[in-house]
Short mmCIF file of C-alpha atoms and ligand atoms in Angstrom, two decimals:
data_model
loop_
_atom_site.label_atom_id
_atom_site.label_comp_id
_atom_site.label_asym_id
_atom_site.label_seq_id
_atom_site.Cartn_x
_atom_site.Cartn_y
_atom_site.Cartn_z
CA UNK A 1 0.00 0.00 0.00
CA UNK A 2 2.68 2.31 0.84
CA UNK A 3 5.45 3.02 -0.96
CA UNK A 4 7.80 5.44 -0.61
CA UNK A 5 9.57 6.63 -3.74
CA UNK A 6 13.43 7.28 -4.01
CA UNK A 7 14.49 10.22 -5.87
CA UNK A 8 14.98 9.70 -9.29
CA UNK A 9 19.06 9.67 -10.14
CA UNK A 10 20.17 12.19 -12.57
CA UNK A 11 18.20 14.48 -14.69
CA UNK A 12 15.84 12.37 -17.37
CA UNK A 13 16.71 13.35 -21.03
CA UNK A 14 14.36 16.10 -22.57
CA UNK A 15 13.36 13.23 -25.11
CA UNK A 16 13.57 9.88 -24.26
CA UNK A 17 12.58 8.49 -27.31
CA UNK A 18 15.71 9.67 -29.21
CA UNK A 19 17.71 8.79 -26.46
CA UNK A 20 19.67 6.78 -28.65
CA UNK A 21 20.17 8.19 -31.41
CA UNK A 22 23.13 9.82 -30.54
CA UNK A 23 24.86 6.50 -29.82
CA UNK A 24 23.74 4.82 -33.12
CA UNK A 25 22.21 7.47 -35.14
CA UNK A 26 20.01 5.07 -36.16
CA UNK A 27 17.89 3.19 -33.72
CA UNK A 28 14.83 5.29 -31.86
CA UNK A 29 13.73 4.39 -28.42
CA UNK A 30 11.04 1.98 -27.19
CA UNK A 31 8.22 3.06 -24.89
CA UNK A 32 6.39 1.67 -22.08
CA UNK A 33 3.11 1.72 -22.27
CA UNK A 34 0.44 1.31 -19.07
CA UNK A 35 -2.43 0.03 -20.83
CA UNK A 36 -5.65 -0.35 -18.30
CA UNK A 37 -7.82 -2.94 -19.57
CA UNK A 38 -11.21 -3.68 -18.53
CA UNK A 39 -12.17 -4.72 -14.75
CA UNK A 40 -15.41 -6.65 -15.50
CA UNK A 41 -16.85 -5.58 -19.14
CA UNK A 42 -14.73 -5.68 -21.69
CA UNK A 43 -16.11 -3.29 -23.87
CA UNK A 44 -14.26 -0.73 -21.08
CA UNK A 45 -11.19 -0.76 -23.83
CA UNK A 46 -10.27 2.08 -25.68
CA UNK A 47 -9.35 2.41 -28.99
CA UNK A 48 -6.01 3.65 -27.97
CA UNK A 49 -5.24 0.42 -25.99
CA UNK A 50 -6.77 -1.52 -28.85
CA UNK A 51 -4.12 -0.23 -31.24
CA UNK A 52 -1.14 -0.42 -29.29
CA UNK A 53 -2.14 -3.95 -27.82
CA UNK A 54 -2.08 -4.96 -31.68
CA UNK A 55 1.09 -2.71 -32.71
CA UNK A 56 3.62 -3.26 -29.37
CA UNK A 57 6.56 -6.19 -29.69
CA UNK A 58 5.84 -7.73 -26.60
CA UNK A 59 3.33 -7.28 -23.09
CA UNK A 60 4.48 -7.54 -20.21
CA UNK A 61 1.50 -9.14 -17.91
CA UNK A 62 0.72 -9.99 -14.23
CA UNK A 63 -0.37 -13.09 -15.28
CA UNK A 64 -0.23 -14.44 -18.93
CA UNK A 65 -3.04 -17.08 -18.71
CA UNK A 66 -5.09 -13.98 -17.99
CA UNK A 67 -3.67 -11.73 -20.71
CA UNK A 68 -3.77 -14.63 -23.29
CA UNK A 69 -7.67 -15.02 -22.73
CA UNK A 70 -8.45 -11.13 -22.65
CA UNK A 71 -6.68 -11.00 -26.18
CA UNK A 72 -8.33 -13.73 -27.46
CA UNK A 73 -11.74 -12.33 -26.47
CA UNK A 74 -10.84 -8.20 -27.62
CA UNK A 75 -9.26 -10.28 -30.93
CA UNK A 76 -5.87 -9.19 -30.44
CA UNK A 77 -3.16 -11.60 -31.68
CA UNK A 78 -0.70 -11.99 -28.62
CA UNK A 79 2.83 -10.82 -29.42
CA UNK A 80 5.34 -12.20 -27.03
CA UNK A 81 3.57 -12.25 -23.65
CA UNK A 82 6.12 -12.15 -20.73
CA UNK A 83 5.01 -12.67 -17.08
CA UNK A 84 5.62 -9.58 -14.84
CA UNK A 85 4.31 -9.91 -11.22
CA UNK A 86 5.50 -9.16 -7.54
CA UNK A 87 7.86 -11.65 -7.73
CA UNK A 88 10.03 -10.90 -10.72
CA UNK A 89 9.20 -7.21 -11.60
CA UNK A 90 12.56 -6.00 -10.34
CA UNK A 91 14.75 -8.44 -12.60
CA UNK A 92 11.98 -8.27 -15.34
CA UNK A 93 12.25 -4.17 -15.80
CA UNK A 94 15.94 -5.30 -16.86
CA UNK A 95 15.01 -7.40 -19.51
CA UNK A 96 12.20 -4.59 -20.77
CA UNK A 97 15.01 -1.93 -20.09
CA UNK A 98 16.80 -3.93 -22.87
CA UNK A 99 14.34 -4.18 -25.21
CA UNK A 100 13.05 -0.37 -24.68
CA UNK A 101 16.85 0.24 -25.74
CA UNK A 102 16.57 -1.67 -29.01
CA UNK A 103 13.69 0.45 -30.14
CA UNK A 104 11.01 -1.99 -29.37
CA UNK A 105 7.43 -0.87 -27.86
CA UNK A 106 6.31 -3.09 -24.85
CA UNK A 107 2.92 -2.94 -23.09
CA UNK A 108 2.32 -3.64 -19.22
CA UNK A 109 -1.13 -4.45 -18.49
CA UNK A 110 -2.70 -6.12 -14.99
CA UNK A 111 -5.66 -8.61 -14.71
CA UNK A 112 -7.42 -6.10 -14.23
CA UNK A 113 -8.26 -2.28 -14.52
CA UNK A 114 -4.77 -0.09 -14.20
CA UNK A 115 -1.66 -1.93 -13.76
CA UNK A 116 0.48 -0.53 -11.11
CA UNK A 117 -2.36 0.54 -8.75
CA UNK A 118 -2.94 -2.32 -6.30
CA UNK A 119 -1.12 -4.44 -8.79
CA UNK A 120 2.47 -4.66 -10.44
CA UNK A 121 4.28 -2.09 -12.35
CA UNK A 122 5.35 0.24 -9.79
CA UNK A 123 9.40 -1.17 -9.77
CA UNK A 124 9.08 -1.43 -13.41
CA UNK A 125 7.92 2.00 -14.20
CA UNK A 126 10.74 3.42 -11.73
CA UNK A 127 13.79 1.87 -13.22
CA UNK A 128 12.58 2.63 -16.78
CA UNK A 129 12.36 5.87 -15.83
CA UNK A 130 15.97 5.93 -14.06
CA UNK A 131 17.34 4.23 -17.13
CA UNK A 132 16.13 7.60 -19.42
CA UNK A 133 13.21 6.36 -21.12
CA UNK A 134 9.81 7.37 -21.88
CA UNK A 135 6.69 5.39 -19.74
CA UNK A 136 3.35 6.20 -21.67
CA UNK A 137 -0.51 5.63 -19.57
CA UNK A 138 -3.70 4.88 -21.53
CA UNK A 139 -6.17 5.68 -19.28
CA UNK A 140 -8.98 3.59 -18.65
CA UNK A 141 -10.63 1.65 -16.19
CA UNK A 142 -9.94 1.77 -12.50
CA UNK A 143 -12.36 0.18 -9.85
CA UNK A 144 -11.66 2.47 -6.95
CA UNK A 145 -12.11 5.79 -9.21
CA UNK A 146 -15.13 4.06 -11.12
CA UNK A 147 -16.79 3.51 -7.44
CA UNK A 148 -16.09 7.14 -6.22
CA UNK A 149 -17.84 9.33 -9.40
CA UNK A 150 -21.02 7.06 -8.61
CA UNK A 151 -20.81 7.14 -5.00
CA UNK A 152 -22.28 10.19 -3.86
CA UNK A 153 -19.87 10.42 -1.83
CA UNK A 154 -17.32 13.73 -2.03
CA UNK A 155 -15.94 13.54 -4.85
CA UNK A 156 -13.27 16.90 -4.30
CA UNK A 157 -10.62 14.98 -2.61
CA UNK A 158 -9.92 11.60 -1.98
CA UNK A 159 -7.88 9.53 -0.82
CA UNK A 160 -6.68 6.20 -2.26
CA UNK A 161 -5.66 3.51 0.05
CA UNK A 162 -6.32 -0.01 -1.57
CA UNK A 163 -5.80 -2.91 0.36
CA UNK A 164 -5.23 -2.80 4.37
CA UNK A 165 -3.37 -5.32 6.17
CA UNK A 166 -5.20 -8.75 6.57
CA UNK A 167 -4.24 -9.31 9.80
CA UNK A 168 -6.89 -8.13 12.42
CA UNK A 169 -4.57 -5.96 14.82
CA UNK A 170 -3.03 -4.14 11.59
CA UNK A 171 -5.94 -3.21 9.93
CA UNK A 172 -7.31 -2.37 13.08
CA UNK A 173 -4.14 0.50 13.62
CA UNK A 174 -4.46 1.26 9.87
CA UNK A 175 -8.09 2.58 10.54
CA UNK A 176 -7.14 4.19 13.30
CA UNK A 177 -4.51 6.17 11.50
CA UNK A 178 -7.21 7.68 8.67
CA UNK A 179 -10.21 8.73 11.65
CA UNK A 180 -9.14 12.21 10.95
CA UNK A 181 -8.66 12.29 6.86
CA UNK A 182 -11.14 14.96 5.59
CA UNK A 183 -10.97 13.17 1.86
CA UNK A 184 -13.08 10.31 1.19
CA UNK A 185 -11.34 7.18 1.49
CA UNK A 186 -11.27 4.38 -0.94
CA UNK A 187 -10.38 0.68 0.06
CA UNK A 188 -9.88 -2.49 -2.09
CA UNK A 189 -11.03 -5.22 0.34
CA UNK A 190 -11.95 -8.97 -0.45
CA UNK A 191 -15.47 -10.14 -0.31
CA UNK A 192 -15.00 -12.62 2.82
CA UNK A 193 -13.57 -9.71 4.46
CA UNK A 194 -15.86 -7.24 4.18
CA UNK A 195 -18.55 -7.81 7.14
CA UNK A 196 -14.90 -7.37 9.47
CA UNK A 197 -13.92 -4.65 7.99
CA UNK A 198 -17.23 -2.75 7.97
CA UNK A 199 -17.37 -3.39 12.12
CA UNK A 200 -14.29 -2.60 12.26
CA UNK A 201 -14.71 1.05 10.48
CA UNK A 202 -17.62 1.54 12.37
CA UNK A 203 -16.43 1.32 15.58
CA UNK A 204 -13.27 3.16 15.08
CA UNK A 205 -14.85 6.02 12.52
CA UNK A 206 -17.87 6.03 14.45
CA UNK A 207 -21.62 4.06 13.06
CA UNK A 208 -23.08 7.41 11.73
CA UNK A 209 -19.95 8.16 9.27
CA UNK A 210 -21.45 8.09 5.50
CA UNK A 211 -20.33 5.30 3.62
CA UNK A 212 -20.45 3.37 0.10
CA UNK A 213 -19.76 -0.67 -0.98
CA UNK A 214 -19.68 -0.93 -4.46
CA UNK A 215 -19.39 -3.97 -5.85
CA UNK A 216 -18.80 -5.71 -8.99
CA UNK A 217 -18.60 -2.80 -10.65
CA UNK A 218 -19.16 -2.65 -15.00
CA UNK A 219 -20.54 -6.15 -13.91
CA UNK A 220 -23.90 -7.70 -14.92
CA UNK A 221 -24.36 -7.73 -11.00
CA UNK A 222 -23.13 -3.92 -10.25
CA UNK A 223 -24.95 -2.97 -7.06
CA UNK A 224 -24.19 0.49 -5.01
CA UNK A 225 -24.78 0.23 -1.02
CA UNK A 226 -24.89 3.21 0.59
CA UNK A 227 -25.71 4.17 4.05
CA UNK A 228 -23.52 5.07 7.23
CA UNK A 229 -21.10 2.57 8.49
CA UNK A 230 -23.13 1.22 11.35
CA UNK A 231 -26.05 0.98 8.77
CA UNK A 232 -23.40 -1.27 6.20
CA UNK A 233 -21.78 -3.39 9.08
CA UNK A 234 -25.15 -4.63 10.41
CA UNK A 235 -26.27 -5.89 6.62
CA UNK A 236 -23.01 -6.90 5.15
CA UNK A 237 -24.67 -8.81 3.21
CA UNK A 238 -21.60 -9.79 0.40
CA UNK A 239 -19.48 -12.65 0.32
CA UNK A 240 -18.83 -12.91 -3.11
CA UNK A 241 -17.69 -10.60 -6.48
CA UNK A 242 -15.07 -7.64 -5.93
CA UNK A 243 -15.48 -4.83 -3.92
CA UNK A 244 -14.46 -1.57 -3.09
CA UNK A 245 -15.30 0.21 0.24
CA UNK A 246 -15.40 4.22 -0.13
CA UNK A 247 -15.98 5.99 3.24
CA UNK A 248 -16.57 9.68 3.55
CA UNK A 249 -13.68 12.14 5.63
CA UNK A 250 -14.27 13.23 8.83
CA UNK A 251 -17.00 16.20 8.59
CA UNK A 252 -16.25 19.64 10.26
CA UNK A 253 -19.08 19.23 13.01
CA UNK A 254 -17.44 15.69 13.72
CA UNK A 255 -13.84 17.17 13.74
CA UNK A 256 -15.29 20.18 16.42
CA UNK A 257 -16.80 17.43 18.24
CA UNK A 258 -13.72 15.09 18.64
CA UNK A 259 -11.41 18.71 19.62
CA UNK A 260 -9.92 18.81 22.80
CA UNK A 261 -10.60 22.69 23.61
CA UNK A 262 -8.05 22.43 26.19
CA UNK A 263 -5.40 21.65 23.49
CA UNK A 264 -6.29 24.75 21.00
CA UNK A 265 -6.63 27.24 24.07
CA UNK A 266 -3.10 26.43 25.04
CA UNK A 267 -1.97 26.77 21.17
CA UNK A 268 -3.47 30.32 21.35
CA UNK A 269 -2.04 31.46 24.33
CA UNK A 270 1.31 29.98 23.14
CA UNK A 271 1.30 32.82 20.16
CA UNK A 272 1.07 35.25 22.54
CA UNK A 273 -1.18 38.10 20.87
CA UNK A 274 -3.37 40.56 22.23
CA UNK A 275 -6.31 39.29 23.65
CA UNK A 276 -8.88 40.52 20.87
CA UNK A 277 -6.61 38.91 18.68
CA UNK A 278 -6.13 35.62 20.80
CA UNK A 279 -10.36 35.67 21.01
CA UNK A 280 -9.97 36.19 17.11
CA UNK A 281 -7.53 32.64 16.81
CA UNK A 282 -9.67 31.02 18.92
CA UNK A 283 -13.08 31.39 17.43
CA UNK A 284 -11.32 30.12 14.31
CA UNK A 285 -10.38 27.21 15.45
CA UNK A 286 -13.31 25.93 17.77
CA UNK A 287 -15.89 27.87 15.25
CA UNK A 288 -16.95 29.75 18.49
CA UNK A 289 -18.45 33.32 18.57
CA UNK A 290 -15.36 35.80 19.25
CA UNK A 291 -17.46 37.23 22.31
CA UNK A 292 -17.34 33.08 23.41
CA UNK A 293 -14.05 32.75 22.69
CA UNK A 294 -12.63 35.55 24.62
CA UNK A 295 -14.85 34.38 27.65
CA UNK A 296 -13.25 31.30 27.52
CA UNK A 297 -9.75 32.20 27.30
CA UNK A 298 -10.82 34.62 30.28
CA UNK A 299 -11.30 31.73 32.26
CA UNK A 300 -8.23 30.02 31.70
CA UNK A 301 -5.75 33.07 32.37
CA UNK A 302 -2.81 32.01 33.88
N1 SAM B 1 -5.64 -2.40 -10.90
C1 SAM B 1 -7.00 -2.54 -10.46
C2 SAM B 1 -7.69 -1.17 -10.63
O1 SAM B 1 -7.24 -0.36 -11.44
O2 SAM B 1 -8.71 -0.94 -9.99
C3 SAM B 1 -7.10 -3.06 -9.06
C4 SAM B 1 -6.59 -4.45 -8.92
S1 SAM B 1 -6.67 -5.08 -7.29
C5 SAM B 1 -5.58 -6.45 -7.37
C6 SAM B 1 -8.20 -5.89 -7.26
C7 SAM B 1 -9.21 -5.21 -6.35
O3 SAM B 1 -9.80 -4.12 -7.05
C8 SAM B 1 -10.39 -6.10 -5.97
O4 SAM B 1 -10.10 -6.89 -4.83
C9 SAM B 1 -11.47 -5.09 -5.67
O5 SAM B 1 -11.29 -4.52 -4.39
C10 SAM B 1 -11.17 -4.03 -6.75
N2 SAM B 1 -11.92 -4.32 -7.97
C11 SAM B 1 -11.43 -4.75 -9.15
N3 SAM B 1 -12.43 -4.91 -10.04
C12 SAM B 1 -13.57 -4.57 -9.42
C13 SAM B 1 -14.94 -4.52 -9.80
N4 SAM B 1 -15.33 -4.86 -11.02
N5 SAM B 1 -15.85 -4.11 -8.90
C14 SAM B 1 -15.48 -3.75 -7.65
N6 SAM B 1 -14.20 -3.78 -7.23
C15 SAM B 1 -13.26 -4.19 -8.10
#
């Protein structure tokens, strides 16, 4: 879920696709290309991805059972289809690295939806970045951005998290750690998880906090449940399909509510102003009248 990038060594040429010509005068650059492909109905493939599926020399793929069988049914011919997963993305970007340098094009695509997010391709589009060459998206689908424009939730900021830990305790602390996050939150979580994870939230965020399961999404069985968390953990209801859990941030009523008073008065007095202007701080941050806020700080001279 996390990950923490390194800075990127040396400056990147100002065109990576004649990055080579220099050295042979001849031979042009490959790029990478993140294709998305479809997370449920496969008509959710561009044209773009179409072409380039059909044009690049090889695709590199999660899984190549999986990308063999999404070809066949979108009618692509495969190229060379070479496996690139958790386990051998770091040696694999090597091998692409190569062929990038020999001027061929090479496609990364997931199972599902956009590869790299909650899937492979992060390691891979690093190094071929560090090694000077250009990395290409075609945007498509993605099932926690799909979930959050039909939501109703807020849809100004968000917050992507994906998967939590699996273990209890972790997930637990993970929660914990996002109570406060004013952007809607959007979780990947699997199906026989999800009643434990909704009782979870709803203790720890609280059983009024708005929230969304949307599942199987593009799907012949798409279904949006909305409610508040309390309202979701008590009807679960899903053990099967895909899922993604969207809750809503921490509201500005709930975040007065959960402020220790104590805590901001100190911060004011700490600044030192005058004591209209202290008053003034203060009835920011506690959305208190200034007349309320000086009476307050009035009682806590000293
Ligand atoms: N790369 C993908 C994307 O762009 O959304 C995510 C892949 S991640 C390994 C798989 C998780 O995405 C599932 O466990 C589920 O939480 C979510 N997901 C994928 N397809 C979905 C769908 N059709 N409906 C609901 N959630 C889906």
């Amino acid at each position: 879920m996390t990950q923490t990038p390194e800075p990127i060594s040396g400056p990147a040429p100002l065109d990576p696709r004649s990055r080579l010509q220099g050295q042979t005068g001849t031979t042009e650059a490959g790029t990478l290309w993140l294709i998305a492909v479809p997370i449920g109905n496969l008509e959710d493939i561009t044209l773009r991805a179409l072409r380039l599926l059909r044009s690049v020399s090889c695709i590199a793929c999660e899984d190549t059972r999986s990308t063999r069988q999404l070809l066949k049914l979108l009618d692509v011919t495969p190229p060379l289809l070479l496996s690139c997963h958790e386990h051998n993305e770091k040696e694999r970007a090597q091998d692409l690295i190569q062929r990038l340098e020999q001027g061929e094009d090479i496609a990364l695509v997931s199972d599902a939806g956009t590869p790299s997010v909650s899937d492979p391709g992060y390691p891979v589009v690093r190094q071929v970045i560090e090694a000077g060459f250009a990395v290409s998206p075609i945007p498509g689908a993605c099932a926690a951005i799909s979930a959050l424009c039909a939501s109703g939730l807020p849809t100004n900021r968000f917050r992507f998290i994906g998967f939590l830990s699996a273990k209890g305790g972790s997930r637990r602390t993970q929660l914990q750690e996002l109570v406060e996050a004013q952007e809607t939150l959007m979780f990947y979580e699997s199906p026989h998880r999800l009643g434990k994870f909704l009782s979870d939230a709803s203790e720890i965020f609280g059983a009024s906090r708005p929230a969304v399961v949307a599942r199987e999404l593009t799907k012949k069985y798409e279904e949006f449940r909305r409610g508040t968390l309390g309202q979701l953990a008590q009807h679960p209801g899903i053990t099967r399909g895909e899922v993604v859990v969207l809750i809503q941030g921490q509201s500005e009523a709930e975040r007065i509510e959960n402020t220790d008073i104590n805590a901001l008065i100190a911060e004011v007095k700490a600044l030192n102003l005058s004591p209209s202007a202290s008053a003034k701080a203060l009835s920011k941050r506690c959305h208190l009248s200034r007349q309320e806020a000086y009476e307050l700080l009035q009682q806590n001279r000293g």
